[in-house]
PDB file of C-alpha atoms in Angstrom:
ATOM      1  CA  MET A   1     182.428 -20.276 104.102  1.00 49.00           C
ATOM      2  CA  ALA A   2     183.922 -18.337 101.648  1.00 57.00           C
ATOM      3  CA  GLU A   3     181.070 -17.400  98.844  1.00 71.00           C
ATOM      4  CA  ALA A   4     181.925 -19.510  95.512  1.00 77.00           C
ATOM      5  CA  GLU A   5     183.042 -17.908  92.532  1.00 87.00           C
ATOM      6  CA  LYS A   6     180.431 -16.804  89.921  1.00 92.00           C
ATOM      7  CA  PRO A   7     181.431 -17.045  85.805  1.00 91.00           C
ATOM      8  CA  TRP A   8     181.574 -13.179  85.777  1.00 94.00           C
ATOM      9  CA  ASP A   9     183.980 -12.351  88.501  1.00 95.00           C
ATOM     10  CA  ALA A  10     187.009 -13.332  86.803  1.00 93.00           C
ATOM     11  CA  VAL A  11     186.066 -10.366  84.195  1.00 95.00           C
ATOM     12  CA  PHE A  12     184.641  -8.085  86.836  1.00 96.00           C
ATOM     13  CA  ASN A  13     187.544  -8.286  89.240  1.00 96.00           C
ATOM     14  CA  GLN A  14     189.615  -6.501  86.292  1.00 96.00           C
ATOM     15  CA  VAL A  15     187.156  -3.499  86.063  1.00 96.00           C
ATOM     16  CA  ARG A  16     189.228  -0.429  86.969  1.00 95.00           C
ATOM     17  CA  VAL A  17     186.521   2.345  88.386  1.00 94.00           C
ATOM     18  CA  THR A  18     187.510   6.225  87.647  1.00 93.00           C
ATOM     19  CA  ARG A  19     185.854   8.597  89.310  1.00 92.00           C
ATOM     20  CA  TRP A  20     185.990  12.793  88.846  1.00 90.00           C
ATOM     21  CA  PRO A  21     187.563  14.411  91.851  1.00 89.00           C
ATOM     22  CA  GLY A  22     184.613  17.479  91.287  1.00 90.00           C
ATOM     23  CA  CYS A  23     182.051  14.884  91.777  1.00 94.00           C
ATOM     24  CA  VAL A  24     180.178  13.039  94.426  1.00 91.00           C
ATOM     25  CA  TYR A  25     179.638   9.283  93.498  1.00 90.00           C
ATOM     26  CA  PRO A  26     177.388   7.181  96.044  1.00 87.00           C
ATOM     27  CA  HIS A  27     179.295   4.554  98.412  1.00 80.00           C
ATOM     28  CA  PRO A  28     178.445   2.013  97.894  1.00 80.00           C
ATOM     29  CA  PRO A  29     176.710   1.884  94.758  1.00 83.00           C
ATOM     30  CA  GLN A  30     172.488   2.777  95.947  1.00 86.00           C
ATOM     31  CA  VAL A  31     171.119  -0.777  93.774  1.00 95.00           C
ATOM     32  CA  SER A  32     170.158  -3.751  95.947  1.00 95.00           C
ATOM     33  CA  GLU A  33     169.165  -6.922  95.031  1.00 96.00           C
ATOM     34  CA  SER A  34     165.081  -5.929  96.634  1.00 97.00           C
ATOM     35  CA  SER A  35     165.397  -2.940  93.997  1.00 96.00           C
ATOM     36  CA  LEU A  36     166.139  -5.382  91.629  1.00 98.00           C
ATOM     37  CA  ASP A  37     163.486  -7.393  91.886  1.00 98.00           C
ATOM     38  CA  ALA A  38     161.002  -4.397  92.271  1.00 97.00           C
ATOM     39  CA  ALA A  39     161.923  -3.688  88.725  1.00 97.00           C
ATOM     40  CA  GLU A  40     161.791  -7.346  87.194  1.00 97.00           C
ATOM     41  CA  LYS A  41     158.414  -7.251  88.654  1.00 97.00           C
ATOM     42  CA  GLN A  42     157.402  -4.188  87.093  1.00 96.00           C
ATOM     43  CA  LEU A  43     158.763  -4.536  83.886  1.00 94.00           C
ATOM     44  CA  GLY A  44     157.800  -8.475  83.451  1.00 95.00           C
ATOM     45  CA  THR A  45     161.068 -10.102  82.783  1.00 96.00           C
ATOM     46  CA  ARG A  46     164.327 -11.532  84.402  1.00 97.00           C
ATOM     47  CA  PHE A  47     167.229  -9.693  84.399  1.00 98.00           C
ATOM     48  CA  PRO A  48     170.550 -11.368  83.406  1.00 99.00           C
ATOM     49  CA  GLU A  49     172.335 -12.681  86.619  1.00 98.00           C
ATOM     50  CA  SER A  50     175.471 -10.861  85.406  1.00 98.00           C
ATOM     51  CA  TYR A  51     173.762  -8.144  84.944  1.00 98.00           C
ATOM     52  CA  ARG A  52     172.033  -7.946  88.354  1.00 98.00           C
ATOM     53  CA  ALA A  53     175.676  -8.442  89.551  1.00 98.00           C
ATOM     54  CA  PHE A  54     177.319  -6.210  87.827  1.00 98.00           C
ATOM     55  CA  MET A  55     174.760  -3.448  88.986  1.00 98.00           C
ATOM     56  CA  THR A  56     175.003  -4.365  92.839  1.00 97.00           C
ATOM     57  CA  ARG A  57     178.850  -3.950  92.650  1.00 96.00           C
ATOM     58  CA  PHE A  58     179.264  -1.107  90.257  1.00 97.00           C
ATOM     59  CA  GLY A  59     175.999   0.597  90.103  1.00 97.00           C
ATOM     60  CA  PRO A  60     174.938   2.687  86.916  1.00 97.00           C
ATOM     61  CA  GLY A  61     177.975   4.773  85.088  1.00 97.00           C
ATOM     62  CA  GLU A  62     179.599   4.734  81.540  1.00 97.00           C
ATOM     63  CA  ILE A  63     181.494   1.635  79.948  1.00 97.00           C
ATOM     64  CA  GLU A  64     185.278   2.626  78.092  1.00 95.00           C
ATOM     65  CA  GLY A  65     183.998   6.422  78.615  1.00 93.00           C
ATOM     66  CA  ARG A  66     181.085   5.794  76.018  1.00 93.00           C
ATOM     67  CA  ILE A  67     178.563   3.358  76.788  1.00 97.00           C
ATOM     68  CA  SER A  68     176.020   4.861  79.855  1.00 97.00           C
ATOM     69  CA  LEU A  69     174.287   2.392  81.630  1.00 98.00           C
ATOM     70  CA  ARG A  70     170.948   3.535  83.075  1.00 96.00           C
ATOM     71  CA  ARG A  71     170.193   3.151  86.639  1.00 96.00           C
ATOM     72  CA  PRO A  72     168.230  -0.641  86.654  1.00 96.00           C
ATOM     73  CA  THR A  73     164.410   0.542  87.539  1.00 96.00           C
ATOM     74  CA  ALA A  74     161.529   0.504  85.559  1.00 95.00           C
ATOM     75  CA  GLU A  75     161.293   4.124  84.765  1.00 94.00           C
ATOM     76  CA  GLU A  76     164.733   4.413  83.556  1.00 94.00           C
ATOM     77  CA  ILE A  77     165.046   1.064  81.678  1.00 94.00           C
ATOM     78  CA  GLY A  78     161.220   1.647  80.455  1.00 90.00           C
ATOM     79  CA  ASP A  79     162.605   5.240  79.013  1.00 89.00           C
ATOM     80  CA  GLU A  80     165.513   3.931  77.465  1.00 86.00           C
ATOM     81  CA  THR A  81     163.509   1.302  75.924  1.00 83.00           C
ATOM     82  CA  GLY A  82     160.229   3.155  74.853  1.00 83.00           C
ATOM     83  CA  GLY A  83     162.644   6.021  73.227  1.00 81.00           C
ATOM     84  CA  TYR A  84     164.195   3.988  70.866  1.00 78.00           C
ATOM     85  CA  TYR A  85     160.948   2.048  69.446  1.00 76.00           C
ATOM     86  CA  ASP A  86     159.317   5.562  69.046  1.00 76.00           C
ATOM     87  CA  PHE A  87     162.464   5.831  66.827  1.00 74.00           C
ATOM     88  CA  LEU A  88     162.427   2.916  65.002  1.00 72.00           C
ATOM     89  CA  GLU A  89     158.477   3.256  64.463  1.00 70.00           C
ATOM     90  CA  TYR A  90     159.022   6.346  62.433  1.00 68.00           C
ATOM     91  CA  VAL A  91     161.758   4.915  59.962  1.00 66.00           C
ATOM     92  CA  ALA A  92     160.620   1.236  59.928  1.00 63.00           C
ATOM     93  CA  GLU A  93     158.350   2.259  56.686  1.00 64.00           C
ATOM     94  CA  ARG A  94     161.855   2.789  54.938  1.00 63.00           C
ATOM     95  CA  PHE A  95     163.583   0.333  56.101  1.00 62.00           C
ATOM     96  CA  ALA A  96     163.324  -3.555  56.723  1.00 62.00           C
ATOM     97  CA  ILE A  97     163.011  -3.886  60.575  1.00 66.00           C
ATOM     98  CA  ASP A  98     161.768  -6.426  62.510  1.00 74.00           C
ATOM     99  CA  LEU A  99     159.530  -4.362  64.780  1.00 76.00           C
ATOM    100  CA  ALA A 100     157.729  -7.222  66.412  1.00 81.00           C
ATOM    101  CA  TRP A 101     161.494  -9.010  67.700  1.00 84.00           C
ATOM    102  CA  ILE A 102     163.177  -5.667  68.586  1.00 82.00           C
ATOM    103  CA  HIS A 103     160.246  -4.578  70.773  1.00 84.00           C
ATOM    104  CA  GLN A 104     160.788  -7.744  72.737  1.00 90.00           C
ATOM    105  CA  LEU A 105     164.311  -6.401  74.008  1.00 90.00           C
ATOM    106  CA  VAL A 106     164.960  -4.923  77.178  1.00 94.00           C
ATOM    107  CA  LEU A 107     167.229  -1.882  76.296  1.00 93.00           C
ATOM    108  CA  PHE A 108     169.567  -0.934  79.228  1.00 96.00           C
ATOM    109  CA  ALA A 109     172.193   1.712  77.607  1.00 96.00           C
ATOM    110  CA  SER A 110     173.040   3.626  74.711  1.00 94.00           C
ATOM    111  CA  ASP A 111     175.923   5.695  73.603  1.00 94.00           C
ATOM    112  CA  GLY A 112     176.857   9.012  72.144  1.00 89.00           C
ATOM    113  CA  LEU A 113     175.757   7.924  68.705  1.00 87.00           C
ATOM    114  CA  GLY A 114     172.360   6.885  69.526  1.00 85.00           C
ATOM    115  CA  ASP A 115     173.154   3.391  69.660  1.00 91.00           C
ATOM    116  CA  ALA A 116     171.142   0.933  72.431  1.00 92.00           C
ATOM    117  CA  TYR A 117     171.918  -1.859  74.002  1.00 96.00           C
ATOM    118  CA  GLY A 118     169.750  -4.543  75.415  1.00 95.00           C
ATOM    119  CA  TRP A 119     169.118  -8.060  75.698  1.00 97.00           C
ATOM    120  CA  HIS A 120     166.206 -10.150  74.142  1.00 97.00           C
ATOM    121  CA  PRO A 121     164.894 -12.064  77.319  1.00 97.00           C
ATOM    122  CA  ALA A 122     163.085 -14.793  74.949  1.00 96.00           C
ATOM    123  CA  GLU A 123     167.146 -16.177  73.745  1.00 98.00           C
ATOM    124  CA  ILE A 124     168.295 -17.992  76.960  1.00 98.00           C
ATOM    125  CA  THR A 125     171.949 -18.878  76.905  1.00 98.00           C
ATOM    126  CA  SER A 126     172.207 -20.368  80.077  1.00 97.00           C
ATOM    127  CA  SER A 127     169.408 -21.399  83.081  1.00 96.00           C
ATOM    128  CA  ALA A 128     171.897 -21.863  85.793  1.00 95.00           C
ATOM    129  CA  PRO A 129     172.403 -18.878  85.879  1.00 96.00           C
ATOM    130  CA  HIS A 130     169.881 -16.967  84.156  1.00 98.00           C
ATOM    131  CA  GLU A 131     171.622 -15.104  80.871  1.00 98.00           C
ATOM    132  CA  CYS A 132     170.313 -13.957  77.763  1.00 98.00           C
ATOM    133  CA  ARG A 133     171.841 -12.961  74.609  1.00 98.00           C
ATOM    134  CA  PHE A 134     172.822  -9.206  74.961  1.00 98.00           C
ATOM    135  CA  TYR A 135     172.774  -7.098  71.450  1.00 96.00           C
ATOM    136  CA  HIS A 136     174.176  -3.721  70.561  1.00 95.00           C
ATOM    137  CA  ILE A 137     171.390  -1.929  67.776  1.00 88.00           C
ATOM    138  CA  GLN A 138     172.713   0.832  65.981  1.00 84.00           C
ATOM    139  CA  ARG A 139     170.841   4.133  65.447  1.00 77.00           C
ATOM    140  CA  ALA A 140     171.419   3.403  61.350  1.00 69.00           C
ATOM    141  CA  PRO A 141     168.355   1.217  60.274  1.00 62.00           C
ATOM    142  CA  LEU A 142     170.698   0.267  57.783  1.00 63.00           C
ATOM    143  CA  TYR A 143     172.739  -2.461  60.162  1.00 74.00           C
ATOM    144  CA  PRO A 144     170.942  -5.476  61.653  1.00 80.00           C
ATOM    145  CA  PRO A 145     171.186  -5.680  65.391  1.00 86.00           C
ATOM    146  CA  HIS A 146     174.451  -7.357  66.621  1.00 91.00           C
ATOM    147  CA  VAL A 147     175.285 -10.143  68.877  1.00 96.00           C
ATOM    148  CA  VAL A 148     177.824  -8.722  71.432  1.00 97.00           C
ATOM    149  CA  GLY A 149     177.844 -12.084  73.964  1.00 97.00           C
ATOM    150  CA  ASN A 150     175.842 -14.205  76.185  1.00 98.00           C
ATOM    151  CA  THR A 151     176.346 -12.477  79.615  1.00 98.00           C
ATOM    152  CA  PHE A 152     176.970  -9.282  80.339  1.00 98.00           C
ATOM    153  CA  ALA A 153     180.500  -9.905  81.036  1.00 97.00           C
ATOM    154  CA  ASP A 154     180.906 -10.502  77.218  1.00 97.00           C
ATOM    155  CA  LEU A 155     179.267  -7.041  76.797  1.00 97.00           C
ATOM    156  CA  LEU A 156     182.305  -5.537  78.966  1.00 96.00           C
ATOM    157  CA  HIS A 157     184.785  -7.332  76.926  1.00 93.00           C
ATOM    158  CA  TRP A 158     183.538  -6.466  73.532  1.00 94.00           C
ATOM    159  CA  ALA A 159     183.356  -2.938  74.391  1.00 94.00           C
ATOM    160  CA  ALA A 160     186.725  -2.834  75.494  1.00 93.00           C
ATOM    161  CA  MET A 161     187.903  -4.774  72.040  1.00 90.00           C
ATOM    162  CA  GLU A 162     186.112  -1.525  70.449  1.00 87.00           C
ATOM    163  CA  ALA A 163     187.722   0.659  72.574  1.00 82.00           C
ATOM    164  CA  ILE A 164     191.138  -0.168  71.415  1.00 76.00           C
ATOM    165  CA  GLU A 165     192.849   0.719  67.953  1.00 65.00           C
ATOM    166  CA  GLY A 166     194.276  -2.001  66.745  1.00 57.00           C
ATOM    167  CA  PRO A 167     194.651  -5.714  67.385  1.00 59.00           C
ATOM    168  CA  THR A 168     195.282  -7.369  70.716  1.00 58.00           C
ATOM    169  CA  GLU A 169     195.045 -10.316  72.356  1.00 60.00           C
ATOM    170  CA  ASP A 170     194.282  -9.702  75.680  1.00 71.00           C
ATOM    171  CA  ILE A 171     192.272  -7.176  77.532  1.00 75.00           C
ATOM    172  CA  GLN A 172     194.054  -6.069  81.085  1.00 79.00           C
ATOM    173  CA  GLU A 173     191.284  -3.892  82.613  1.00 90.00           C
ATOM    174  CA  PHE A 174     187.401  -2.517  81.604  1.00 94.00           C
ATOM    175  CA  GLN A 175     187.099   1.053  82.255  1.00 95.00           C
ATOM    176  CA  PHE A 176     184.152   2.144  84.490  1.00 97.00           C
ATOM    177  CA  THR A 177     183.137   5.539  85.653  1.00 96.00           C
ATOM    178  CA  PRO A 178     180.024   5.450  87.903  1.00 96.00           C
ATOM    179  CA  ARG A 179     176.988   7.646  87.852  1.00 95.00           C
ATOM    180  CA  ALA A 180     177.785  10.960  90.061  1.00 95.00           C
ATOM    181  CA  LEU A 181     175.127  12.069  92.448  1.00 94.00           C
ATOM    182  CA  ARG A 182     176.061  16.003  92.220  1.00 95.00           C
ATOM    183  CA  LEU A 183     179.058  18.148  91.679  1.00 95.00           C
ATOM    184  CA  ARG A 184     181.050  18.876  94.749  1.00 95.00           C
ATOM    185  CA  THR A 185     180.076  22.413  96.565  1.00 95.00           C
ATOM    186  CA  THR A 186     183.338  24.630  96.275  1.00 95.00           C
ATOM    187  CA  PRO A 187     183.748  27.040  98.952  1.00 97.00           C
ATOM    188  CA  LYS A 188     184.311  30.693  98.480  1.00 96.00           C
ATOM    189  CA  HIS A 189     188.464  31.567  97.968  1.00 96.00           C
ATOM    190  CA  SER A 190     188.060  34.116 100.301  1.00 97.00           C
ATOM    191  CA  ASP A 191     186.804  31.570 103.006  1.00 98.00           C
ATOM    192  CA  VAL A 192     189.470  29.012 102.376  1.00 98.00           C
ATOM    193  CA  GLN A 193     192.103  31.571 103.088  1.00 97.00           C
ATOM    194  CA  ASN A 194     190.806  32.388 105.992  1.00 98.00           C
ATOM    195  CA  TRP A 195     190.509  28.668 107.267  1.00 98.00           C
ATOM    196  CA  LEU A 196     194.155  28.360 105.827  1.00 98.00           C
ATOM    197  CA  PHE A 197     196.023  31.407 108.047  1.00 96.00           C
ATOM    198  CA  PHE A 198     193.951  30.442 111.033  1.00 97.00           C
ATOM    199  CA  ASN A 199     195.324  29.815 114.087  1.00 96.00           C
ATOM    200  CA  ASN A 200     199.360  30.107 112.479  1.00 96.00           C
ATOM    201  CA  ARG A 201     198.464  28.630 109.550  1.00 97.00           C
ATOM    202  CA  THR A 202     197.917  24.960 110.773  1.00 98.00           C
ATOM    203  CA  ALA A 203     195.479  23.609 108.227  1.00 98.00           C
ATOM    204  CA  ARG A 204     197.764  25.465 105.463  1.00 97.00           C
ATOM    205  CA  LEU A 205     201.102  23.449 106.820  1.00 98.00           C
ATOM    206  CA  ILE A 206     198.993  20.455 106.964  1.00 98.00           C
ATOM    207  CA  ALA A 207     197.572  20.401 103.722  1.00 98.00           C
ATOM    208  CA  ARG A 208     201.323  21.286 102.177  1.00 97.00           C
ATOM    209  CA  SER A 209     203.165  18.354 104.489  1.00 97.00           C
ATOM    210  CA  ILE A 210     200.454  15.952 102.478  1.00 97.00           C
ATOM    211  CA  ARG A 211     200.804  17.378  99.170  1.00 96.00           C
ATOM    212  CA  ASP A 212     204.783  17.844  99.447  1.00 96.00           C
ATOM    213  CA  GLN A 213     205.645  14.563 101.547  1.00 96.00           C
ATOM    214  CA  GLY A 214     202.359  12.301 100.952  1.00 95.00           C
ATOM    215  CA  ARG A 215     201.538  12.148 103.968  1.00 96.00           C
ATOM    216  CA  VAL A 216     197.735  11.008 102.882  1.00 96.00           C
ATOM    217  CA  GLU A 217     197.103   9.590 106.521  1.00 97.00           C
ATOM    218  CA  ALA A 218     196.914  13.833 107.606  1.00 98.00           C
ATOM    219  CA  PHE A 219     193.746  14.075 106.018  1.00 98.00           C
ATOM    220  CA  PRO A 220     191.679  13.499 108.893  1.00 98.00           C
ATOM    221  CA  ILE A 221     193.709  15.859 110.966  1.00 98.00           C
ATOM    222  CA  LEU A 222     193.024  18.248 108.139  1.00 98.00           C
ATOM    223  CA  ALA A 223     189.261  18.466 108.908  1.00 98.00           C
ATOM    224  CA  ASP A 224     189.650  18.646 112.055  1.00 98.00           C
ATOM    225  CA  ALA A 225     192.090  21.703 111.651  1.00 98.00           C
ATOM    226  CA  LEU A 226     189.553  23.377 109.069  1.00 98.00           C
ATOM    227  CA  GLN A 227     186.706  22.452 111.311  1.00 98.00           C
ATOM    228  CA  ASP A 228     188.561  24.497 114.083  1.00 98.00           C
ATOM    229  CA  ALA A 229     188.896  27.200 111.570  1.00 98.00           C
ATOM    230  CA  GLY A 230     185.412  27.735 111.128  1.00 98.00           C
ATOM    231  CA  CYS A 231     184.755  25.556 107.800  1.00 98.00           C
ATOM    232  CA  THR A 232     181.278  23.912 107.571  1.00 98.00           C
ATOM    233  CA  ASN A 233     181.529  23.117 104.001  1.00 98.00           C
ATOM    234  CA  ALA A 234     180.632  18.828 103.955  1.00 96.00           C
ATOM    235  CA  ASP A 235     181.957  18.034 101.028  1.00 96.00           C
ATOM    236  CA  LEU A 236     185.497  19.084 101.635  1.00 97.00           C
ATOM    237  CA  LEU A 237     185.127  17.940 105.406  1.00 97.00           C
ATOM    238  CA  ASP A 238     184.042  14.560 104.444  1.00 95.00           C
ATOM    239  CA  SER A 239     186.436  14.209 101.417  1.00 95.00           C
ATOM    240  CA  CYS A 240     189.355  14.767 104.023  1.00 97.00           C
ATOM    241  CA  ARG A 241     187.816  12.045 106.813  1.00 96.00           C
ATOM    242  CA  THR A 242     186.365   8.975 104.320  1.00 92.00           C
ATOM    243  CA  GLY A 243     187.410  10.023 101.387  1.00 90.00           C
ATOM    244  CA  ASN A 244     189.850   8.198  98.668  1.00 91.00           C
ATOM    245  CA  PRO A 245     193.053  10.302  99.033  1.00 93.00           C
ATOM    246  CA  ASP A 246     193.977   9.827  95.322  1.00 91.00           C
ATOM    247  CA  ILE A 247     190.667  10.892  94.475  1.00 90.00           C
ATOM    248  CA  ASP A 248     188.276  13.157  97.038  1.00 93.00           C
ATOM    249  CA  GLY A 249     192.176  14.206  98.374  1.00 95.00           C
ATOM    250  CA  ALA A 250     193.056  15.717  95.426  1.00 94.00           C
ATOM    251  CA  TRP A 251     190.139  17.845  95.289  1.00 96.00           C
ATOM    252  CA  VAL A 252     190.447  19.002  98.984  1.00 97.00           C
ATOM    253  CA  LEU A 253     194.199  19.791  97.931  1.00 97.00           C
ATOM    254  CA  GLN A 254     193.013  21.588  94.603  1.00 96.00           C
ATOM    255  CA  VAL A 255     190.648  24.040  96.485  1.00 97.00           C
ATOM    256  CA  LEU A 256     193.117  24.697  99.279  1.00 97.00           C
ATOM    257  CA  LEU A 257     196.267  24.863  97.735  1.00 96.00           C
ATOM    258  CA  GLY A 258     195.530  25.151  93.847  1.00 92.00           C
ATOM    259  CA  LYS A 259     196.691  23.512  91.089  1.00 76.00           C
ATOM    260  CA  GLY A 260     200.750  23.756  92.026  1.00 58.00           C
TER     261      GLY A 260
END
């Protein structure tokens, strides 16, 4: 039996995931229900269901190119929350800040301006599924915390609206970039040339057919040809065999053939 659709599914299905070709990303996202349960227990709070669902589906990363979601662990959320509290306590004497209220927030994200994003565990907006009110807390203490929605899906919609210049009636997609594990290891140019010209230029001919004729199904064959030529670069071989042709494959072709 198919799983019943959740209230946030319509929004999550519109999330457009973008990745940088030169980076390695976890696939699938390395966030499990058990790890979320452990974080809840350590932090002594219950996560909103929509936030849990986003994390298990997409993981940590960046929303709309500006809001950085921390990994949902007690350590990272604790660092985000604690760091912001320290700042507010430093300026509290000069501004009318309700520290008691703010100290109840669970902060899980920040942006380049130093603003924080979190939910208030006591402000429950739905009991089934469990949801809480989400806030945007500006670094400038002159501005009070701003409600951005009653679910994590609402926060996504708010972030997309903030990213658009000018009025709009509808949001067609939401931008998200997962957190990269590391940069790919680029092989030396001399090694690449040796692989390309091995065995009557087999690897080079395959790579050019992929680039010029769109034969993306030949990436696994390219991996075999590179390996036969002595290539042991795991990032290059794995990108050919299991990667996304438009992302990982693009990096492979750039390494082998340049930007042309």
